[in-house]
Short mmCIF file of C-alpha atoms in Angstrom, two decimals:
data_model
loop_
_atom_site.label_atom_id
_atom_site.label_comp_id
_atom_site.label_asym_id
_atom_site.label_seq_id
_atom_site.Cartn_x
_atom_site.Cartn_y
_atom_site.Cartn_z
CA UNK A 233 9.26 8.68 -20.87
CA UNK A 234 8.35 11.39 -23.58
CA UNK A 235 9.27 10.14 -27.31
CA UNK A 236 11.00 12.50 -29.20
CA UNK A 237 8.46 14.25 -32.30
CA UNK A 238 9.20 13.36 -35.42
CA UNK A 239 10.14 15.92 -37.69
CA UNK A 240 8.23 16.03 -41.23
CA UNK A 241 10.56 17.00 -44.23
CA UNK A 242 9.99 20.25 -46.21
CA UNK A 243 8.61 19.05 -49.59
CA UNK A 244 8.06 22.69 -50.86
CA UNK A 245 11.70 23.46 -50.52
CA UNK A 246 12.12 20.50 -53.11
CA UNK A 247 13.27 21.64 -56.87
CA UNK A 248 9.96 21.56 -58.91
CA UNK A 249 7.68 21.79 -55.86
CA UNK A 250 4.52 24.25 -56.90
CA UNK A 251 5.96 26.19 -53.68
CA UNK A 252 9.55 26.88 -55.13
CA UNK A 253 7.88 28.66 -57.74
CA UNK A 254 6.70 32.15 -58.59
CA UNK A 255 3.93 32.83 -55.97
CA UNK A 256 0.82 34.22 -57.41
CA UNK A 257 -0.94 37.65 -55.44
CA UNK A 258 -3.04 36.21 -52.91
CA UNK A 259 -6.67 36.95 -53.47
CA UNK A 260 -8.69 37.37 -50.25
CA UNK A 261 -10.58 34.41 -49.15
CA UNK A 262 -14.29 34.14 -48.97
CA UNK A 263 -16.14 34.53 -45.83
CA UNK A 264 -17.60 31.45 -44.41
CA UNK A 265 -20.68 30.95 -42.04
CA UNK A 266 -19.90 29.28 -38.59
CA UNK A 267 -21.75 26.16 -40.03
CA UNK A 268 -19.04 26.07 -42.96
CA UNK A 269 -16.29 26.24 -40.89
CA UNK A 270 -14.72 22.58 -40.43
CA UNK A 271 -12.60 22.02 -37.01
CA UNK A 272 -9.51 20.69 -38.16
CA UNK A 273 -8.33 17.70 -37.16
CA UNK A 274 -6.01 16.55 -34.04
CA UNK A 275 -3.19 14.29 -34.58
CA UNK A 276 -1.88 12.51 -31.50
CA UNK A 277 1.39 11.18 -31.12
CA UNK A 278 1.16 8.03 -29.08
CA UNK A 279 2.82 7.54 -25.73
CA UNK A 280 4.76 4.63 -24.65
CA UNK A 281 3.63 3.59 -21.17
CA UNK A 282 6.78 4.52 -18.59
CA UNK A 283 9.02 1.84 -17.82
CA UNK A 284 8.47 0.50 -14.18
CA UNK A 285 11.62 0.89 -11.84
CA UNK A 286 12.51 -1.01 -8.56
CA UNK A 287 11.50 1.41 -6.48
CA UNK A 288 8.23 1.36 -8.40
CA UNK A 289 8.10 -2.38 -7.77
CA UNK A 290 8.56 -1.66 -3.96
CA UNK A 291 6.14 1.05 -3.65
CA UNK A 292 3.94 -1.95 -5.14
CA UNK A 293 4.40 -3.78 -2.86
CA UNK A 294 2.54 -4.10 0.84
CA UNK A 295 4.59 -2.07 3.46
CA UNK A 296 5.03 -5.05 5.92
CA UNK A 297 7.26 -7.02 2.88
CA UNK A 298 8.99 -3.69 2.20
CA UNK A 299 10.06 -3.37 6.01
CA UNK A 300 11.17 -6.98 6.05
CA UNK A 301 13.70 -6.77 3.08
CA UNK A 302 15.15 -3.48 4.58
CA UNK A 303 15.42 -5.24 8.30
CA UNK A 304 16.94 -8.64 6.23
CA UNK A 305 19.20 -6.37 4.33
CA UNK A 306 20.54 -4.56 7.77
CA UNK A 307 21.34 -8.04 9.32
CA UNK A 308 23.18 -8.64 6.45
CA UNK A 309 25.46 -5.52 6.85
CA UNK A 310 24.06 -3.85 3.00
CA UNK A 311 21.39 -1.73 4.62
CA UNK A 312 22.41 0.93 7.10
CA UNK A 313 19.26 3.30 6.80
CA UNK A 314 16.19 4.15 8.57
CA UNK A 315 13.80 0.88 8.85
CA UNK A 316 10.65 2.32 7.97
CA UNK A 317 8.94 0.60 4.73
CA UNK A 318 9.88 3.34 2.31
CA UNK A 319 10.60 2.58 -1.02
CA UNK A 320 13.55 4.22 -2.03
CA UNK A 321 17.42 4.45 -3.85
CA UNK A 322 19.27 3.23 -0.95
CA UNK A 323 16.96 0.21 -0.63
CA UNK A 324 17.24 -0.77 -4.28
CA UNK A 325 21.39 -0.04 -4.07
CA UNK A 326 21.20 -2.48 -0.93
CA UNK A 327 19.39 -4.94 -3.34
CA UNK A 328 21.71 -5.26 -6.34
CA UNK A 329 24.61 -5.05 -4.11
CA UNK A 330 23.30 -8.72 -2.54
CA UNK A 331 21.99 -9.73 -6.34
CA UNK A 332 25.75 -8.83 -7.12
CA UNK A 333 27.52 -10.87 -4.00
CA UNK A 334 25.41 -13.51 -4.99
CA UNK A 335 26.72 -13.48 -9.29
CA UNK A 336 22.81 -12.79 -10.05
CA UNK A 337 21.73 -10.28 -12.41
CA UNK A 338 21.93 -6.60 -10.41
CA UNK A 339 17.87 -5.82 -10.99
CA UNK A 340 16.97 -3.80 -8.12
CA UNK A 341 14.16 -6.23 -7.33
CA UNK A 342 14.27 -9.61 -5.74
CA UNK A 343 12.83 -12.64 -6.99
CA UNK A 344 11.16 -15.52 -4.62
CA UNK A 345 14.71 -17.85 -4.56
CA UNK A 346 16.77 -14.45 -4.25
CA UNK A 347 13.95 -13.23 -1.25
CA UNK A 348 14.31 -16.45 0.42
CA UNK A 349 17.85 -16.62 0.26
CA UNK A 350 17.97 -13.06 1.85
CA UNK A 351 15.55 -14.17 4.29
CA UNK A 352 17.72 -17.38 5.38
CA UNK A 353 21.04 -15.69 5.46
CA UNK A 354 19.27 -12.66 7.97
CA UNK A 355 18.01 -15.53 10.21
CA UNK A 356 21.18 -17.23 10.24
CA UNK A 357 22.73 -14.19 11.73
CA UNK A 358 19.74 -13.42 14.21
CA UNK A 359 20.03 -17.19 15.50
CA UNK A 360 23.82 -16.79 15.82
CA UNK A 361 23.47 -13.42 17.88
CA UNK A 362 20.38 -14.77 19.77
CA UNK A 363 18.11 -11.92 18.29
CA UNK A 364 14.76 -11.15 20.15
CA UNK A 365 12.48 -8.55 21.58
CA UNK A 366 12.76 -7.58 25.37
CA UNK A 367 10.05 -5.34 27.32
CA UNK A 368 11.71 -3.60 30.06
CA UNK A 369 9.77 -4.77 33.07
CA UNK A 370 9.49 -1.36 34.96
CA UNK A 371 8.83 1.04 32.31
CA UNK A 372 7.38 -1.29 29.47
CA UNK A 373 10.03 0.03 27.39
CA UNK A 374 10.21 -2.18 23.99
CA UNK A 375 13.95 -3.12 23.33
CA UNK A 376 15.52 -5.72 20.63
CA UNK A 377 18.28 -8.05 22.09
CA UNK A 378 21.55 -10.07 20.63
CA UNK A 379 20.90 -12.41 24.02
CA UNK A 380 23.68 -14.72 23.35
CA UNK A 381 26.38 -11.67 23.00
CA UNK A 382 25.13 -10.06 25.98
CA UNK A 383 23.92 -12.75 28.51
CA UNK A 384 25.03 -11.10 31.83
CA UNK A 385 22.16 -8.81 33.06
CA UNK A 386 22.01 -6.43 36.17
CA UNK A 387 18.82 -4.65 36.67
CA UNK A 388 17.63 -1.76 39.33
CA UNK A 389 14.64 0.93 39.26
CA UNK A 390 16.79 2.95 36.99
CA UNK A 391 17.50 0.70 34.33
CA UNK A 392 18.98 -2.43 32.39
CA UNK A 393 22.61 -3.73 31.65
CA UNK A 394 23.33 -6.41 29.64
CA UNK A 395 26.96 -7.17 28.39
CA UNK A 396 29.40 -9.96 26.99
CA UNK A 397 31.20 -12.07 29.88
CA UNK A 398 34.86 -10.05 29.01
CA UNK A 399 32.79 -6.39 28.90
CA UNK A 400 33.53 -6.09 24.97
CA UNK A 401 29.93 -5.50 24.40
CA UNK A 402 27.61 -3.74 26.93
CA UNK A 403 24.16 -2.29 26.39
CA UNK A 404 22.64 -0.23 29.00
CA UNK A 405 18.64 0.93 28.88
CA UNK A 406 18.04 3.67 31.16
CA UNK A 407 15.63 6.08 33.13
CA UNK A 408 15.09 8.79 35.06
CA UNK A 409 13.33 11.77 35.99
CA UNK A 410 14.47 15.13 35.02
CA UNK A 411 12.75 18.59 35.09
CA UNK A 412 12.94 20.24 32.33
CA UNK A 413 14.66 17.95 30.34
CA UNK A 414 14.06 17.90 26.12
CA UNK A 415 16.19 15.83 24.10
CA UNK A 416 18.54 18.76 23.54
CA UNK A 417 19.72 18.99 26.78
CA UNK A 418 20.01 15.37 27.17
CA UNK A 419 22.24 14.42 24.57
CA UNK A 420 24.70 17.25 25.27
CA UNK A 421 24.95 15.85 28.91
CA UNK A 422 25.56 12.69 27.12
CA UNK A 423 28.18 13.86 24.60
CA UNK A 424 30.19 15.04 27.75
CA UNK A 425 29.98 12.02 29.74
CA UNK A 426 33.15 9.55 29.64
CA UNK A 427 35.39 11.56 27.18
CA UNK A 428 33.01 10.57 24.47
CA UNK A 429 33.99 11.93 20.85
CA UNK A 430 30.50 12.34 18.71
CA UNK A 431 31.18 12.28 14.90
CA UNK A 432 27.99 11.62 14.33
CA UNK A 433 24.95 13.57 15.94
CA UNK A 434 21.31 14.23 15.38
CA UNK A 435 18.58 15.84 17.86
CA UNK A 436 15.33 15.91 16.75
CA UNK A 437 12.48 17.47 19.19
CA UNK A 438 11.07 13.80 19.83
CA UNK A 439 14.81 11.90 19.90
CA UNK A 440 18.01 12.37 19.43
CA UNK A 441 20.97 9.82 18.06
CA UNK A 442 24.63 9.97 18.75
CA UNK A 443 27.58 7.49 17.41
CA UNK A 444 31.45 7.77 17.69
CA UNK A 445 34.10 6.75 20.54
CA UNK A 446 34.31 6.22 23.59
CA UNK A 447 38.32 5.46 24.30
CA UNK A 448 39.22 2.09 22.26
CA UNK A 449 35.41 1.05 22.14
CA UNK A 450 32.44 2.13 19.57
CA UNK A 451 29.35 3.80 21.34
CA UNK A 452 25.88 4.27 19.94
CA UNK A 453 23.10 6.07 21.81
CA UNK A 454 19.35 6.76 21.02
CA UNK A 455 17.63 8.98 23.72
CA UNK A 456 14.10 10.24 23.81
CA UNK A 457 12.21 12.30 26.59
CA UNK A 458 7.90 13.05 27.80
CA UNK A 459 6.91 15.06 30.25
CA UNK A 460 10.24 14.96 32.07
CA UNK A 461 10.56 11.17 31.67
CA UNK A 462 14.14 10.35 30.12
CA UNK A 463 15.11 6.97 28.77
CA UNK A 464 18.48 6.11 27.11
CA UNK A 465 19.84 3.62 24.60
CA UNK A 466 23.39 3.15 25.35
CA UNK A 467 25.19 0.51 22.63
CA UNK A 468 28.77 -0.05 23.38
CA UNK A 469 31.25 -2.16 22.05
CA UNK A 470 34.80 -2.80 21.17
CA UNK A 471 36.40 -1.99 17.61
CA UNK A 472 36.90 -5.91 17.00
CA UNK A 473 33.33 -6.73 17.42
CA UNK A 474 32.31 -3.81 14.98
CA UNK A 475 31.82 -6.36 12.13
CA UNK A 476 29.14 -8.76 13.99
CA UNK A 477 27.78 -5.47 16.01
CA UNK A 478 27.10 -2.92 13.17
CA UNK A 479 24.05 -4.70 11.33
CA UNK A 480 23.06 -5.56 15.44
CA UNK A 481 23.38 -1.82 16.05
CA UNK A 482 20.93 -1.14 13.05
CA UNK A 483 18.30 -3.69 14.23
CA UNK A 484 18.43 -2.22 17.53
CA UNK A 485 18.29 1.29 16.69
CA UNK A 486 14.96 0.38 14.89
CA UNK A 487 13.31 -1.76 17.11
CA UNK A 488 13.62 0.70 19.89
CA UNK A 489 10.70 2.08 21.37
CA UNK A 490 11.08 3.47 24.79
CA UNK A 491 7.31 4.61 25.02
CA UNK A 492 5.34 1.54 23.71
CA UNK A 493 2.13 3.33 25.48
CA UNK A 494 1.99 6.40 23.34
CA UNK A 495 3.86 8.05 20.47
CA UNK A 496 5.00 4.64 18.47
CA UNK A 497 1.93 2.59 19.58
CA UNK A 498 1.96 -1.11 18.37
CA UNK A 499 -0.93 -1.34 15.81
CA UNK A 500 -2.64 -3.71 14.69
CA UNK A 501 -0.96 -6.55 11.33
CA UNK A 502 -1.52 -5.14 8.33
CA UNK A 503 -4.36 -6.28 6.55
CA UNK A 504 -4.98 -9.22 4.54
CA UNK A 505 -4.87 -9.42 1.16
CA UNK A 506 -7.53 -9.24 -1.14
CA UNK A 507 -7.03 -12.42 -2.70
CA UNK A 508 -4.30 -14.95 -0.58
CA UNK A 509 -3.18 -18.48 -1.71
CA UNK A 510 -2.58 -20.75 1.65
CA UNK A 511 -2.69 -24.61 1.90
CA UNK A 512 -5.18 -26.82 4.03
CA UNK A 513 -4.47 -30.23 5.54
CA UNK A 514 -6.82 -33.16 4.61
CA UNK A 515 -8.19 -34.17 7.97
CA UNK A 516 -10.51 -36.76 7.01
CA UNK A 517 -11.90 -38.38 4.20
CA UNK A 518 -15.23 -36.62 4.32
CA UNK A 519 -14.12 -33.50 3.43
CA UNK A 520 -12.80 -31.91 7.00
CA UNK A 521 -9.51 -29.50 5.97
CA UNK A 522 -7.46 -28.43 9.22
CA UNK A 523 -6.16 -24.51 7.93
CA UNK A 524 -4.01 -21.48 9.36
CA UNK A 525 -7.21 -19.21 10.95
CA UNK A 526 -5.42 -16.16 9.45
CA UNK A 527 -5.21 -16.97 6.26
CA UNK A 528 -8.84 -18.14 6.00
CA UNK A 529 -10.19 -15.16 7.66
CA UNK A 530 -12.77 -12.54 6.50
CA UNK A 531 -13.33 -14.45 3.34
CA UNK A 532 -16.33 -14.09 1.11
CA UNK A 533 -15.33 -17.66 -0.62
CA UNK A 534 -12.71 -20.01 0.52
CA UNK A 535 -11.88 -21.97 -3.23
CA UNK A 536 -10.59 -25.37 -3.01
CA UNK A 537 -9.32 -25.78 -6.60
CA UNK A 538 -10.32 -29.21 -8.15
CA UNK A 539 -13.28 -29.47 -5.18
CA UNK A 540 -15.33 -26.14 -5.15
CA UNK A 541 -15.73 -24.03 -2.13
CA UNK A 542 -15.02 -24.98 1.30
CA UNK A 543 -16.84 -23.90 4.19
CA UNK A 544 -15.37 -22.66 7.84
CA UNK A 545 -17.07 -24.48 10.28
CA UNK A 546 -14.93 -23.64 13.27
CA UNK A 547 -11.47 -21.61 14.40
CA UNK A 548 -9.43 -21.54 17.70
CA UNK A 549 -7.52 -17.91 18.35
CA UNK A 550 -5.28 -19.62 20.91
CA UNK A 551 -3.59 -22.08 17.83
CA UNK A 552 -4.33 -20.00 15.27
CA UNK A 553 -6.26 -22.74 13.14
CA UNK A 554 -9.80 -23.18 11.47
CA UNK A 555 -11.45 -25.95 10.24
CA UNK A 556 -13.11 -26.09 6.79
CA UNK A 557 -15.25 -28.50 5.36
CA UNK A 558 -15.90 -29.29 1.47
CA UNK A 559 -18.84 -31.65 1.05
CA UNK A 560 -19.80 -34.17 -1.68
CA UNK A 561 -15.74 -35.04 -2.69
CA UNK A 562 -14.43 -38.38 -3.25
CA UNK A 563 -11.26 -39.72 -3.08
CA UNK A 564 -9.51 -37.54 -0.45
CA UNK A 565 -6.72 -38.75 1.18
CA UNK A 566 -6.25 -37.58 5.26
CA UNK A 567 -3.01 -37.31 6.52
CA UNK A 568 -2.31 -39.00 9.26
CA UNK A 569 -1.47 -37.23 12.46
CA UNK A 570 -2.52 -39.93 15.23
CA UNK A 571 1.03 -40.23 17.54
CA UNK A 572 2.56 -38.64 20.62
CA UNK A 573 5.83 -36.93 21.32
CA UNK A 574 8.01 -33.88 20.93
CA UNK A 575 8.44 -32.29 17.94
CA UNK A 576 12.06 -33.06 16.24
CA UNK A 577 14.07 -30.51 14.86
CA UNK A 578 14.58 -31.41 11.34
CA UNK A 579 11.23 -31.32 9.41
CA UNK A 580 10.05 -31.11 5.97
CA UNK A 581 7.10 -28.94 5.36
CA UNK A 582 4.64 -29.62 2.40
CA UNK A 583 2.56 -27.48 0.87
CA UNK A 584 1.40 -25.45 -2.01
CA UNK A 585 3.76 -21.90 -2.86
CA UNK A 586 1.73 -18.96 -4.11
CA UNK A 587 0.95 -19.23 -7.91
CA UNK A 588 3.28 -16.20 -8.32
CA UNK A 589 6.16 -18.18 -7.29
CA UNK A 590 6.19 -20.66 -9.44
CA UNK A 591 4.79 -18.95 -12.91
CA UNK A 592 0.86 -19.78 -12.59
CA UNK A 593 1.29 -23.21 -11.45
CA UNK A 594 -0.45 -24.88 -8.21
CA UNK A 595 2.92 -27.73 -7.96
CA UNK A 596 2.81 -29.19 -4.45
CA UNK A 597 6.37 -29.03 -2.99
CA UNK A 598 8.52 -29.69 0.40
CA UNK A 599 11.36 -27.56 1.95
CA UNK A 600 13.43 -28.76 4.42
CA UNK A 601 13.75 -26.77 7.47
CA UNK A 602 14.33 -26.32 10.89
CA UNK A 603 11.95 -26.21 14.16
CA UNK A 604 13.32 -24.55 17.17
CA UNK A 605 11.30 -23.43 20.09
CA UNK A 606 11.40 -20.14 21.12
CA UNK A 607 9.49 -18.79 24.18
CA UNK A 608 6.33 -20.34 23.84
CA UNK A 609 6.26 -21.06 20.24
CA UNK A 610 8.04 -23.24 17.77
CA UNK A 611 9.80 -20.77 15.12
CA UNK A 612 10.86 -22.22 11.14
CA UNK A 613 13.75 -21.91 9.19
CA UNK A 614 14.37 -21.13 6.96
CA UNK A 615 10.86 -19.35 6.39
CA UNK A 616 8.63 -21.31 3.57
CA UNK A 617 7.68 -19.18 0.57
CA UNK A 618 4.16 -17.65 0.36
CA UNK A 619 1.55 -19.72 0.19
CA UNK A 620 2.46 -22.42 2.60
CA UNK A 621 0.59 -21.40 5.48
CA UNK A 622 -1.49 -24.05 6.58
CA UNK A 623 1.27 -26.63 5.33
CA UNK A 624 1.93 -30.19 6.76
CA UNK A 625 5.23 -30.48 8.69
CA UNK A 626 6.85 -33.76 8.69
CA UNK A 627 9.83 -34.80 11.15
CA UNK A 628 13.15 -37.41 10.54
CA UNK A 629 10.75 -40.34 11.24
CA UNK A 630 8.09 -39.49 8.76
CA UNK A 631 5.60 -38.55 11.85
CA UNK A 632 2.92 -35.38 11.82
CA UNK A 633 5.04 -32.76 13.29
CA UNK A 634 2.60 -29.40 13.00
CA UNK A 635 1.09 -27.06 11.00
CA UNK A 636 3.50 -24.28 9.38
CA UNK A 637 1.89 -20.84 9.99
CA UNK A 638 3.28 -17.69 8.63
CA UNK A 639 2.58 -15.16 10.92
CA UNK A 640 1.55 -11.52 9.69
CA UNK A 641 4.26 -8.68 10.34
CA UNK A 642 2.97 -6.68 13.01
CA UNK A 643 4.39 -3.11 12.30
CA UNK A 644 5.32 -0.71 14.90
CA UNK A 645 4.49 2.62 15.03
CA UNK A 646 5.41 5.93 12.16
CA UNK A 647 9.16 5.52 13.25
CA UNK A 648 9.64 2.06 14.32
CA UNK A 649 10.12 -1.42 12.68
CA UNK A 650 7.96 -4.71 12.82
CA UNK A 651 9.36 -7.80 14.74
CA UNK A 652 10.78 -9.77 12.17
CA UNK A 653 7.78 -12.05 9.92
CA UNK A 654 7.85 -15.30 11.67
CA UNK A 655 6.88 -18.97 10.71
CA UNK A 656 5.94 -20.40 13.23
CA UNK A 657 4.78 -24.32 13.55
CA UNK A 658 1.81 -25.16 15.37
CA UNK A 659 2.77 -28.40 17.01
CA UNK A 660 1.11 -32.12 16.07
CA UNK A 661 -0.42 -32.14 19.81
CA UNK A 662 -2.35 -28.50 19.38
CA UNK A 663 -3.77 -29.62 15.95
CA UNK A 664 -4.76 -33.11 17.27
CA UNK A 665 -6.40 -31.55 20.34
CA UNK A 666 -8.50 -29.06 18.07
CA UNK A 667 -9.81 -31.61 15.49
CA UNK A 668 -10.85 -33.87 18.39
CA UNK A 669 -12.51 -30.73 20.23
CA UNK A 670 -14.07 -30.44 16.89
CA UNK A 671 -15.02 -33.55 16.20
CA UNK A 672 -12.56 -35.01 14.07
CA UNK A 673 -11.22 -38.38 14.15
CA UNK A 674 -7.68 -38.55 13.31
CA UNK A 675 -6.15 -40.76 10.87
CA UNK A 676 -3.63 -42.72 11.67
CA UNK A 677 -0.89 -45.21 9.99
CA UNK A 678 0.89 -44.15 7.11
CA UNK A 679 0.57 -41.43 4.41
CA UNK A 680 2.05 -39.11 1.56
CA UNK A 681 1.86 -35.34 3.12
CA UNK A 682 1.92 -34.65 -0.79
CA UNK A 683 -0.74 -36.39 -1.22
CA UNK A 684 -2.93 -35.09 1.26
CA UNK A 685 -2.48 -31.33 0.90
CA UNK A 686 -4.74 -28.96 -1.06
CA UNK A 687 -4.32 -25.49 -2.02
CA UNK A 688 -6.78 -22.93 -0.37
CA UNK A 689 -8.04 -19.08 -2.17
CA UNK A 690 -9.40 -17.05 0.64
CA UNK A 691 -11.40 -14.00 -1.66
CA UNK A 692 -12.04 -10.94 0.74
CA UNK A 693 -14.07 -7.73 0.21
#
């Protein structure tokens, strides 16, 4: 932001000035050597430093975060754009309109209790629709589902259909082989099939999209073609469902990815940060800290604030935990996780936020939340903030129920999306199995999970 120059005023103008006055003839100056001559001097006018924006803010931050707020903000029917992880005016707009439903101050830029409200209110809507990712079996096509609005499947070698038990909602994934074909072709055959009416229509060389109506029903189709391969995203639904199926619509559109194999490859999580907070579980009184394996990887120096540095003895892949060790402290306190069982639903999870969160501080703190299994794993909601990977999870009857993990963002390819950031819990039995594989007695009778937490600063290169 340029300042405006300040004007000097004209003191010669002035009445009495030696300027207003008769000017005497000029006599010609006297010629002076290079040595005599005497740069004159520079004056600089100082610049105030540019006031960040929000879209600043989001360029600042890592893309994985950036893609999560825009996928949040789509399930919660703000967002209707491309889910990509670019910073930009429609995500901001999509930000203060939620600051605004929710009578906070319309800043373009979310704060940790605004993030995690946004974050609980998309997962509310994702459980309630029975959100998750599908691989088409055949063709290995990648394909996000609301499973508990469609739950009727039929399946052949051309394709998938999955719709509500009345028809109102249908989704069909198809495929076939066609000469020739390039996504121009395809989508006018489309527009022509079923009396469709297109008001909305773009073709691209590598896909094509095309929304409007199809009799009394809303249709939504995303089509892309290789090498005479053709596969189809059909999305249709009646006018009455559009409020649940619009922000659906969205999530599907950008979790789509019809040729996992090549073009929008699955990469790798985005990489750590240079400096993460995380929390470690007292294990034992001589210093053994069970630990998310993520969040203590590739670090020069694991910190232990109040103890030193800790040292990573061992890790498991398959849970996704380390084990650290800090020698010569006194008075830790081990929580104990001896018991046997399933793990309950309601749970409390304890641990340390990231100093960022909570202004500098290292306050130890417990959210309630949910654990619900989901395939294989045991998902968390709402998620915990930063920082409380590697947290103790307690359930109803004040028994070790896990480890909370928060798992990285693992971000699809230039035009996908990442499956949504999980936190996941890693139940009591894995972490009891791993310290004893390890080594580690376990503790058992009672404890204080706030008492027997520590926070944990992985440095990296």
């Amino acid at each position: 932001m340029k300042l405006p120059l300040v004007i000097a005023a004209i003191l010669a103008a002035l009445p009495g000035s030696a300027a207003a006055q008769t000017p005497a003839k000029p006599q010609p100056a006297a010629k002076q050597t290079p040595s005599q001559i005497k740069p004159k001097p520079v004056t600089t006018v100082p610049i105030r430093p540019a006031v960040q924006t929000p879209v600043d803010t989001a360029k600042a931050m890592e893309q994985a975060e950036r893609l999560a707020i825009q996928s949040d903000l789509a399930w919660v029917s703000l967002y209707n754009g491309a889910i990509n992880g670019e910073a930009s005016d429609r995500m901001v707009a999509a930000i203060k309109a939620f600051q605004k439903d929710h009578g906070a101050k319309e800043t373009g830029v979310l704060n940790a209790q605004e993030r995690s409200a946004l974050t609980a209110a998309a997962r509310k809507l994702q459980d309630n629709v029975g959100w998750k990712i599908v691989s088409d079996a055949t063709s290995g096509a990648r394909i996000g589902l609301p499973s508990k609005l469609v739950p009727l499947i039929v399946s052949d070698v051309n394709g998938t259909k999955w719709s509500s038990a009345t028809g109102t909602i249908q989704i069909e994934y198809a495929r076939r082989k066609e000469a020739g074909a390039t996504t121009a072709t395809v989508a006018a055959s489309e527009k022509k099939l079923n009396a469709r009416k297109a008001d909305y229509s773009v073709v691209k060389p590598d896909f094509f999209v095309l929304s409007g109506t199809q009799g009394l029903k809303k249709f939504y189709i995303r089509g892309q073609t290789r090498n005479d391969e053709v596969r189809v995203l059909t999305i249709l639904y009646d006018q009455a469902t559009e409020g649940t199926m619009i922000p659906v619509t969205v999530a599907m559109s950008s979790a789509y990815n019809p040729f996992p194999g090549n073009a929008i490859a699955q990469i790798s999580p985005p990489p750590r940060k240079k400096v993460e907070y995380s929390t470690g579980i007292i294990a034992s009184a001589d210093g053994a800290i069970v630990a998310d394996r993520q969040a203590t990887d590739g670090c020069i120096t694991i910190a232990v604030p109040g103890y030193g540095n800790a040292t990573r003895i061992a890790d498991d892949e398959t849970r996704e935990l380390a084990l650290l060790r800090i020698y010569g402290a006194s008075g830790l306190k081990p929580l104990a996780m001896a018991g046997n069982g399933t793990t309950k639903s309601n749970v409390s999870v304890t641990g340390i936020s990231d100093p960022q969160n909570q202004g500098g501080h290292n306050a130890v703190t417990s959210i309630a939340a949910v654990a619900a299994p989901v395939g294989t794993d045991i998902t968390l909601s709402p998620e915990p903030a930063v920082g409380f990977s590697g947290a103790a999870a307690i359930d109803s009857d004040g028994k070790f129920a896990g480890l909370a993990r928060l798992k990285p963002a693992v971000v699809a390819g230039p035009t996908g999306t990442p499956l949504p950031s999980q936190a996941l819990l890693v139940s009591a039995d894995s972490v009891r199995e791993f310290l004893k594989a390890k080594g580690v007695a376990i503790a058992s009778g009672a404890s204080d999970a706030k008492a027997s937490v520590l926070r944990l600063v992985c440095v990296r290169k």
